[in-house]
CSV table of C-alpha atoms and ligand atoms in Angstrom, one decimal:
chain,number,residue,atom,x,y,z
A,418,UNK,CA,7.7,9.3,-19.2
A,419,UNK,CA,6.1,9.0,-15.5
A,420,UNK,CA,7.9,6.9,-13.1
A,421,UNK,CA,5.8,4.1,-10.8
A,422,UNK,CA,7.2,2.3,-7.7
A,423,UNK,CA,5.0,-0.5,-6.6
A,424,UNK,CA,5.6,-2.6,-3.7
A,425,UNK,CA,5.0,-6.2,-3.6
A,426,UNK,CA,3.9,-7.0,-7.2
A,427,UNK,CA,4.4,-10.6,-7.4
A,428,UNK,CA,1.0,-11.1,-7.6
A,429,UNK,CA,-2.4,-10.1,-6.8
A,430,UNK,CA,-3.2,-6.2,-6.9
A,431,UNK,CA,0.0,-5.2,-7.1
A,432,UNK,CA,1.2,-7.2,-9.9
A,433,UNK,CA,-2.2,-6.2,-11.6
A,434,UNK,CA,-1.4,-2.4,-10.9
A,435,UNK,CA,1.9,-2.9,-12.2
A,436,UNK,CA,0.4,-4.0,-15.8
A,437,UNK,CA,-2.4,-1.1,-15.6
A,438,UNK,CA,0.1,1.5,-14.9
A,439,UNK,CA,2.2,0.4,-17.6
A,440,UNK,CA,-0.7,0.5,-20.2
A,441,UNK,CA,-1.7,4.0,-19.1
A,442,UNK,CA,2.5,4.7,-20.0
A,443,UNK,CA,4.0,4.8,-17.0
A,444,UNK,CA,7.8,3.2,-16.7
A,445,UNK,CA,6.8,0.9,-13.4
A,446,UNK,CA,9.2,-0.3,-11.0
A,447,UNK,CA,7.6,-3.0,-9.2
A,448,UNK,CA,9.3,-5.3,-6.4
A,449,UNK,CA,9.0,-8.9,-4.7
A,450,UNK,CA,10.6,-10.0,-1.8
A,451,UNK,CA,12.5,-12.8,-3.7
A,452,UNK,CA,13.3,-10.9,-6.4
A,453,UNK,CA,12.7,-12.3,-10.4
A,454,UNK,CA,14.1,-11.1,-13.6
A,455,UNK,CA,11.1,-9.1,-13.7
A,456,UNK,CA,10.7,-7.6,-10.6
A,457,UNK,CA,13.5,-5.8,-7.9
A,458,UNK,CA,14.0,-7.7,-4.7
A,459,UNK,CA,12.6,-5.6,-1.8
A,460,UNK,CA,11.4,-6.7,2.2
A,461,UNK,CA,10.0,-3.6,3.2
A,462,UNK,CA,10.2,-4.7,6.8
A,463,UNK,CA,14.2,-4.6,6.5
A,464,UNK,CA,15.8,-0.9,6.1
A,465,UNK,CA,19.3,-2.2,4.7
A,466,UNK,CA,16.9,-3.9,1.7
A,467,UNK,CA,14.9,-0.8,1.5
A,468,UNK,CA,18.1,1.5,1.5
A,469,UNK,CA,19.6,-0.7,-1.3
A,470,UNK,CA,16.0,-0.2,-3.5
A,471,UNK,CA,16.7,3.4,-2.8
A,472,UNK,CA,20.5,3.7,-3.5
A,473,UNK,CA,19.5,1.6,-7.1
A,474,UNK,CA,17.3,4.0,-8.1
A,475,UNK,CA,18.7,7.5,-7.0
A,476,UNK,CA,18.7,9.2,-10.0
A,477,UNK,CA,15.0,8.7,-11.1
A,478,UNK,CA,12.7,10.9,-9.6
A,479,UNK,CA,9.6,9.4,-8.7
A,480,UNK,CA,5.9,10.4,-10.1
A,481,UNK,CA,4.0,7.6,-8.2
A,482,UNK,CA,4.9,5.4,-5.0
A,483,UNK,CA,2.9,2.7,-3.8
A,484,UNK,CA,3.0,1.7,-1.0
A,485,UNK,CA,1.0,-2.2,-1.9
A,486,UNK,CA,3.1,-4.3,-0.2
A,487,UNK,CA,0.8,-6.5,2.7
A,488,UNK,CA,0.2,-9.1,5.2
A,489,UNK,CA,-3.0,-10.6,6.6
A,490,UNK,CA,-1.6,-13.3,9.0
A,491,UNK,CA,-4.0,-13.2,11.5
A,492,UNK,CA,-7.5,-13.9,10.0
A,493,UNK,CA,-9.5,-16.2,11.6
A,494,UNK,CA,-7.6,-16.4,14.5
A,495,UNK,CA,-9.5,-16.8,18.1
A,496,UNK,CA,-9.7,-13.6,20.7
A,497,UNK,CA,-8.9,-16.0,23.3
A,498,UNK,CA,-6.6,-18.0,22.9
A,499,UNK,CA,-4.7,-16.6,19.2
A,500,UNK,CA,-3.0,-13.3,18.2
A,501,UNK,CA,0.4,-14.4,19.4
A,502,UNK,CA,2.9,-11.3,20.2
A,503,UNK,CA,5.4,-12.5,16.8
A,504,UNK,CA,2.0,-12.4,14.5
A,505,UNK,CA,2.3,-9.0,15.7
A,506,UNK,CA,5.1,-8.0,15.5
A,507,UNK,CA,5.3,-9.7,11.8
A,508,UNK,CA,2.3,-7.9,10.5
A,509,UNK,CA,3.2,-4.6,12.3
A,510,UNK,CA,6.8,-4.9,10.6
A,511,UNK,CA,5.3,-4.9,7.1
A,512,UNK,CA,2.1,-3.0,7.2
A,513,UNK,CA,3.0,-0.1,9.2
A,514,UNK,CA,6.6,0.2,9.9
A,515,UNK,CA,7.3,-0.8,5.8
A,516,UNK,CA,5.4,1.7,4.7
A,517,UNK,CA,6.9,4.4,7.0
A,518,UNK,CA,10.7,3.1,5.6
A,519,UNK,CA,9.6,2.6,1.9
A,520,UNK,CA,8.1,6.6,1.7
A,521,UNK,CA,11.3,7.8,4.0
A,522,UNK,CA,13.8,6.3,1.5
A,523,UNK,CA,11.9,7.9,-1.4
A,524,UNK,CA,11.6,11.4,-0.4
A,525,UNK,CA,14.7,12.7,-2.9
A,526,UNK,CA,12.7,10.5,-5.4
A,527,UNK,CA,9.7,12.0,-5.0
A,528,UNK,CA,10.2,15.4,-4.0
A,529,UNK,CA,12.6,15.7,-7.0
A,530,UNK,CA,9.1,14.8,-9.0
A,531,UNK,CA,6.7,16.4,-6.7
A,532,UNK,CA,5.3,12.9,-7.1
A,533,UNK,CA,2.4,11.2,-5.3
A,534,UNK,CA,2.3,8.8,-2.7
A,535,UNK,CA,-0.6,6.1,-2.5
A,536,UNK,CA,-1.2,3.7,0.7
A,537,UNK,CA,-3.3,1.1,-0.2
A,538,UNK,CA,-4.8,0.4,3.4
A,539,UNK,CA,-8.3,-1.4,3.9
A,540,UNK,CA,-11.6,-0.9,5.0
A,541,UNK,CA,-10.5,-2.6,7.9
A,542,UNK,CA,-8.7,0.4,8.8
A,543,UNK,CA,-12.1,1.7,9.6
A,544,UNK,CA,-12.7,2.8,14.0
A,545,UNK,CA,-16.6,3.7,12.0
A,546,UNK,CA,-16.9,0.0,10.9
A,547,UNK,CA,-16.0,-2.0,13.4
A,548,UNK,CA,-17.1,-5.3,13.1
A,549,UNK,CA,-14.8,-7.2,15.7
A,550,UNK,CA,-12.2,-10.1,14.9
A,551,UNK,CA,-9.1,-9.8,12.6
A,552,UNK,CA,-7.4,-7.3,15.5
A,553,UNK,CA,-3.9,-7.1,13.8
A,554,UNK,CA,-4.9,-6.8,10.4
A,555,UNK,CA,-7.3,-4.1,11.4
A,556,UNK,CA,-5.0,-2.3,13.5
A,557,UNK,CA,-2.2,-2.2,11.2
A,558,UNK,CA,-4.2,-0.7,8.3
A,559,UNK,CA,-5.7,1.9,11.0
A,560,UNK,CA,-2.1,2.4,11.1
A,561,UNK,CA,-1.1,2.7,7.8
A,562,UNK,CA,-4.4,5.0,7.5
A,563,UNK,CA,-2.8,7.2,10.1
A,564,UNK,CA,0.5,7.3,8.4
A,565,UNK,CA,-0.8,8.8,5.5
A,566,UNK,CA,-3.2,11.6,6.8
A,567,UNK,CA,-0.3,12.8,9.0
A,568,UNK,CA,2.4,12.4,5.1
A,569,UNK,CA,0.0,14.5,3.7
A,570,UNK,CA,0.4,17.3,5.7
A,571,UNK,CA,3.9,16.9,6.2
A,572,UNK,CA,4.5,16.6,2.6
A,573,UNK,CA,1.9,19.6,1.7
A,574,UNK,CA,4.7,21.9,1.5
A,575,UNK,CA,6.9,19.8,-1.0
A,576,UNK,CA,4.1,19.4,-3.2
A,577,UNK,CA,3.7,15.5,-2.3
A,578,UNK,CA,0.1,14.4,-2.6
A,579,UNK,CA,-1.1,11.4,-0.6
A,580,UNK,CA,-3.9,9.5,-0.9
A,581,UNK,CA,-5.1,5.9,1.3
A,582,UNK,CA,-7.0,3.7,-0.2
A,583,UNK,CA,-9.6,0.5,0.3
A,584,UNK,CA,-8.8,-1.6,-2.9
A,585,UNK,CA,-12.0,-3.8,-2.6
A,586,UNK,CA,-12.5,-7.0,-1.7
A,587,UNK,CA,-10.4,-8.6,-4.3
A,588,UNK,CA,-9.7,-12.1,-5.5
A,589,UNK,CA,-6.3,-12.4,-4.8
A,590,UNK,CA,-4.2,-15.2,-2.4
A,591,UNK,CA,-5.2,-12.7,0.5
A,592,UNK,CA,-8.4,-11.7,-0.6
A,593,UNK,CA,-9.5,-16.0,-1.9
A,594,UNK,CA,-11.0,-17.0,-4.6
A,595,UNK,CA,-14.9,-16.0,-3.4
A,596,UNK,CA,-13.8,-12.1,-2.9
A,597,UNK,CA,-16.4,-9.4,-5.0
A,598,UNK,CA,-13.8,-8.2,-8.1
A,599,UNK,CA,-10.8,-8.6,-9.7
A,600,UNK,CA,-7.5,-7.4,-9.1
A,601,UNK,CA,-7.6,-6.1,-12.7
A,602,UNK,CA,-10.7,-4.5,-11.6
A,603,UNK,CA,-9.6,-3.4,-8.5
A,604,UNK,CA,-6.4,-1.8,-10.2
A,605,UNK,CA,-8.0,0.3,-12.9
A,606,UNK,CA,-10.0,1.5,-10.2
A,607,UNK,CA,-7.2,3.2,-8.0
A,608,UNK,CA,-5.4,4.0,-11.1
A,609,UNK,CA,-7.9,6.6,-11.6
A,610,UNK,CA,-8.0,7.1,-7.9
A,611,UNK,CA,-4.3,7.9,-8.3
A,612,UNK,CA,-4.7,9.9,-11.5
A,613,UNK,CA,-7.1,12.0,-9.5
A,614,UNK,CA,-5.1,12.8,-6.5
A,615,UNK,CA,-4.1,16.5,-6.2
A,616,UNK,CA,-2.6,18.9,-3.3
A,617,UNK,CA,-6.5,19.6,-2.9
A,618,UNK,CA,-7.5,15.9,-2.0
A,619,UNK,CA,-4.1,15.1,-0.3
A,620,UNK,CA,-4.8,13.0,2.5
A,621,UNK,CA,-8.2,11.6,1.2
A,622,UNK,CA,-9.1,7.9,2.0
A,623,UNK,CA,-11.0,6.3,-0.4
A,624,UNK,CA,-12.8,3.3,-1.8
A,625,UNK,CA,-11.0,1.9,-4.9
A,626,UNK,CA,-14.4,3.0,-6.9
A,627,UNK,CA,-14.2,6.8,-5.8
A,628,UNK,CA,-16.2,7.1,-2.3
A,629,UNK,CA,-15.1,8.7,0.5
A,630,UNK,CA,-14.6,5.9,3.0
A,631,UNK,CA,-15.6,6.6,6.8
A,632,UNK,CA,-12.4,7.1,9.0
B,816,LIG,N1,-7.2,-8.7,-1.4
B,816,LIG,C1,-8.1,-7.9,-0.7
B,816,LIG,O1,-9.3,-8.2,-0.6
B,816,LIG,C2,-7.6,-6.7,0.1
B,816,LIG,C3,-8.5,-5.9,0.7
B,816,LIG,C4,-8.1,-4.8,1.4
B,816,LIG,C5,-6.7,-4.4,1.4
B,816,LIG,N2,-5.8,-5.2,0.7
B,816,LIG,C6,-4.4,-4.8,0.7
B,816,LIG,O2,-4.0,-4.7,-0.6
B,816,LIG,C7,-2.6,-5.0,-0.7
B,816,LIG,C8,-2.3,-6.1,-1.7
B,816,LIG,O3,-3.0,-7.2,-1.3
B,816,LIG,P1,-3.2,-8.6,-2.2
B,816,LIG,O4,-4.6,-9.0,-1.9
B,816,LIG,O5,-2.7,-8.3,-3.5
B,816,LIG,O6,-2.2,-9.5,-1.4
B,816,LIG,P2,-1.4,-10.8,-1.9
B,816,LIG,O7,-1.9,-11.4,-3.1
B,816,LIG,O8,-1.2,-11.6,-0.6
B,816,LIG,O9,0.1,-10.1,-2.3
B,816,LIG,C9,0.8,-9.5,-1.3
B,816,LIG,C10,2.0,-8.8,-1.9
B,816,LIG,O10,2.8,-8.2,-0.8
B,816,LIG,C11,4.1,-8.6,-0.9
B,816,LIG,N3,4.8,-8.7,0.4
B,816,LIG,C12,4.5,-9.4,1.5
B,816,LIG,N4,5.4,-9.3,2.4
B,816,LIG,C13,6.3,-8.4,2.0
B,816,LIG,C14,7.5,-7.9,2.5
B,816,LIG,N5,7.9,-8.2,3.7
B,816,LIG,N6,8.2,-7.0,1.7
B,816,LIG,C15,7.8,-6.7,0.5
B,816,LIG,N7,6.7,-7.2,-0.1
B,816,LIG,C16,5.9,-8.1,0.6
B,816,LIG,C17,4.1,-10.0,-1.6
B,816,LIG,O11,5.3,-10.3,-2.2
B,816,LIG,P3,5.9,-11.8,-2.3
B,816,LIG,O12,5.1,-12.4,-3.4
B,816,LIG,O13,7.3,-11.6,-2.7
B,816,LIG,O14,5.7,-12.5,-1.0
B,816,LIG,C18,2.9,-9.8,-2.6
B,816,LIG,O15,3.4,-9.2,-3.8
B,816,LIG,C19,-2.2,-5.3,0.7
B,816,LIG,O16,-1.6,-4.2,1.4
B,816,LIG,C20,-3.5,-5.7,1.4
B,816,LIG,O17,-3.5,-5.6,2.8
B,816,LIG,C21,-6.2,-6.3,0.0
């Protein structure tokens, strides 16, 4: 059976990718900061809690990681007078440097699998669509974009895969209530995205719906 690892699946996408993945027969890990019966306690912006994950899990190599886990703190805020150097630091801590930590402590995992790594970034990410406002958010994901073009060809050789991903604008507690889709559409979206991803798309960034997003 294929092995899953999802970050922050509480709720929202990743909880609904953690119930898609299982239905398409994958044995999914999935993680929550607080930790439930359910669900493995994980703060990717903390290495000790990400070494633990790791150390937990050692012996199972790992098909699928990803990397789900996000913060939005900063929307709405004002150019000139908000953006305060902790909301940075925060949102930096989670979407960028937890990626970076989470995929580092599953490399055994994954390379052990020849598995496949998916970032699920934004189309905020986007330096094409640039529409101004939310400047952490959008530089984080532009970040976490970055991260994963540059995995992709580090990871080439080990037969890693790595794919980055706009999930939609999803009804979730980030996404509210008056977003476009579901997160249970959303998620059987970039389950086919991830189904898909191969050494010969490694490094694609995509919509969750299959189109090339610009960079
Ligand atoms: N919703 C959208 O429209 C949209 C659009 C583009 C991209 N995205 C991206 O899609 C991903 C999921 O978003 P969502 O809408 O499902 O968000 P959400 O409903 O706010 O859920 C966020 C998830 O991230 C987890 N998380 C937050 N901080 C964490 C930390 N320090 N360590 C580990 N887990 C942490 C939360 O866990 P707890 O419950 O334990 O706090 C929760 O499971 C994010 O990366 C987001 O940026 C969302």
């Amino acid at each position: 059976m294929d092995t899953a690892l999802i970050t922050g699946a509480s709720r929202g996408i990743g909880a609904a990718l953690k119930s898609e993945l299982g239905t398409r027969g994958y044995e999914v890990t999935g993680t929550s900061t607080r930790g439930t019966e359910d669900l493995l306690p994980l703060d990717v912006k903390d290495p000790q809690s990400v070494a633990a994950l790791a150390k937990d899990l050692k012996d199972h190599p790992l098909d699928l990681l990803v990397c789900n886990a996000g913060l939005y703190l900063d929307k709405g805020q004002s150019l000139d007078t908000d953006y305060p150097a902790e909301m940075w630091v925060e949102e930096f801590a989670v979407n960028v440097t937890g990626v970076f930590l989470t995929v580092q402590a599953f490399l055994p995992a994954l390379r052990a699998a020849r598995g496949k790594i998916a970032i699920i970034s934004s189309q905020m990410a986007s330096h094409t669509r640039a529409p101004g406002g939310s400047y952490i958010y959008r530089a984080s994901k532009a970040a976490a974009l970055n991260l994963g073009r540059n995995l992709a060809t580090d990871l080439k050789s080990d037969g890693i895969s790595v794919g980055i991903y706009h999930p939609g604008w999803v009804q979730t507690d980030m996404g509210g209530a008056s977003a476009e889709i579901t997160a249970t559409m959303a998620a059987t979206g970039l389950a086919d995205r991830f189904a898909e991803l191969s050494p010969t798309s490694t490094g694609c960034f995509l919509t969750w719906d299959g189109h090339p997003h610009a960079y």
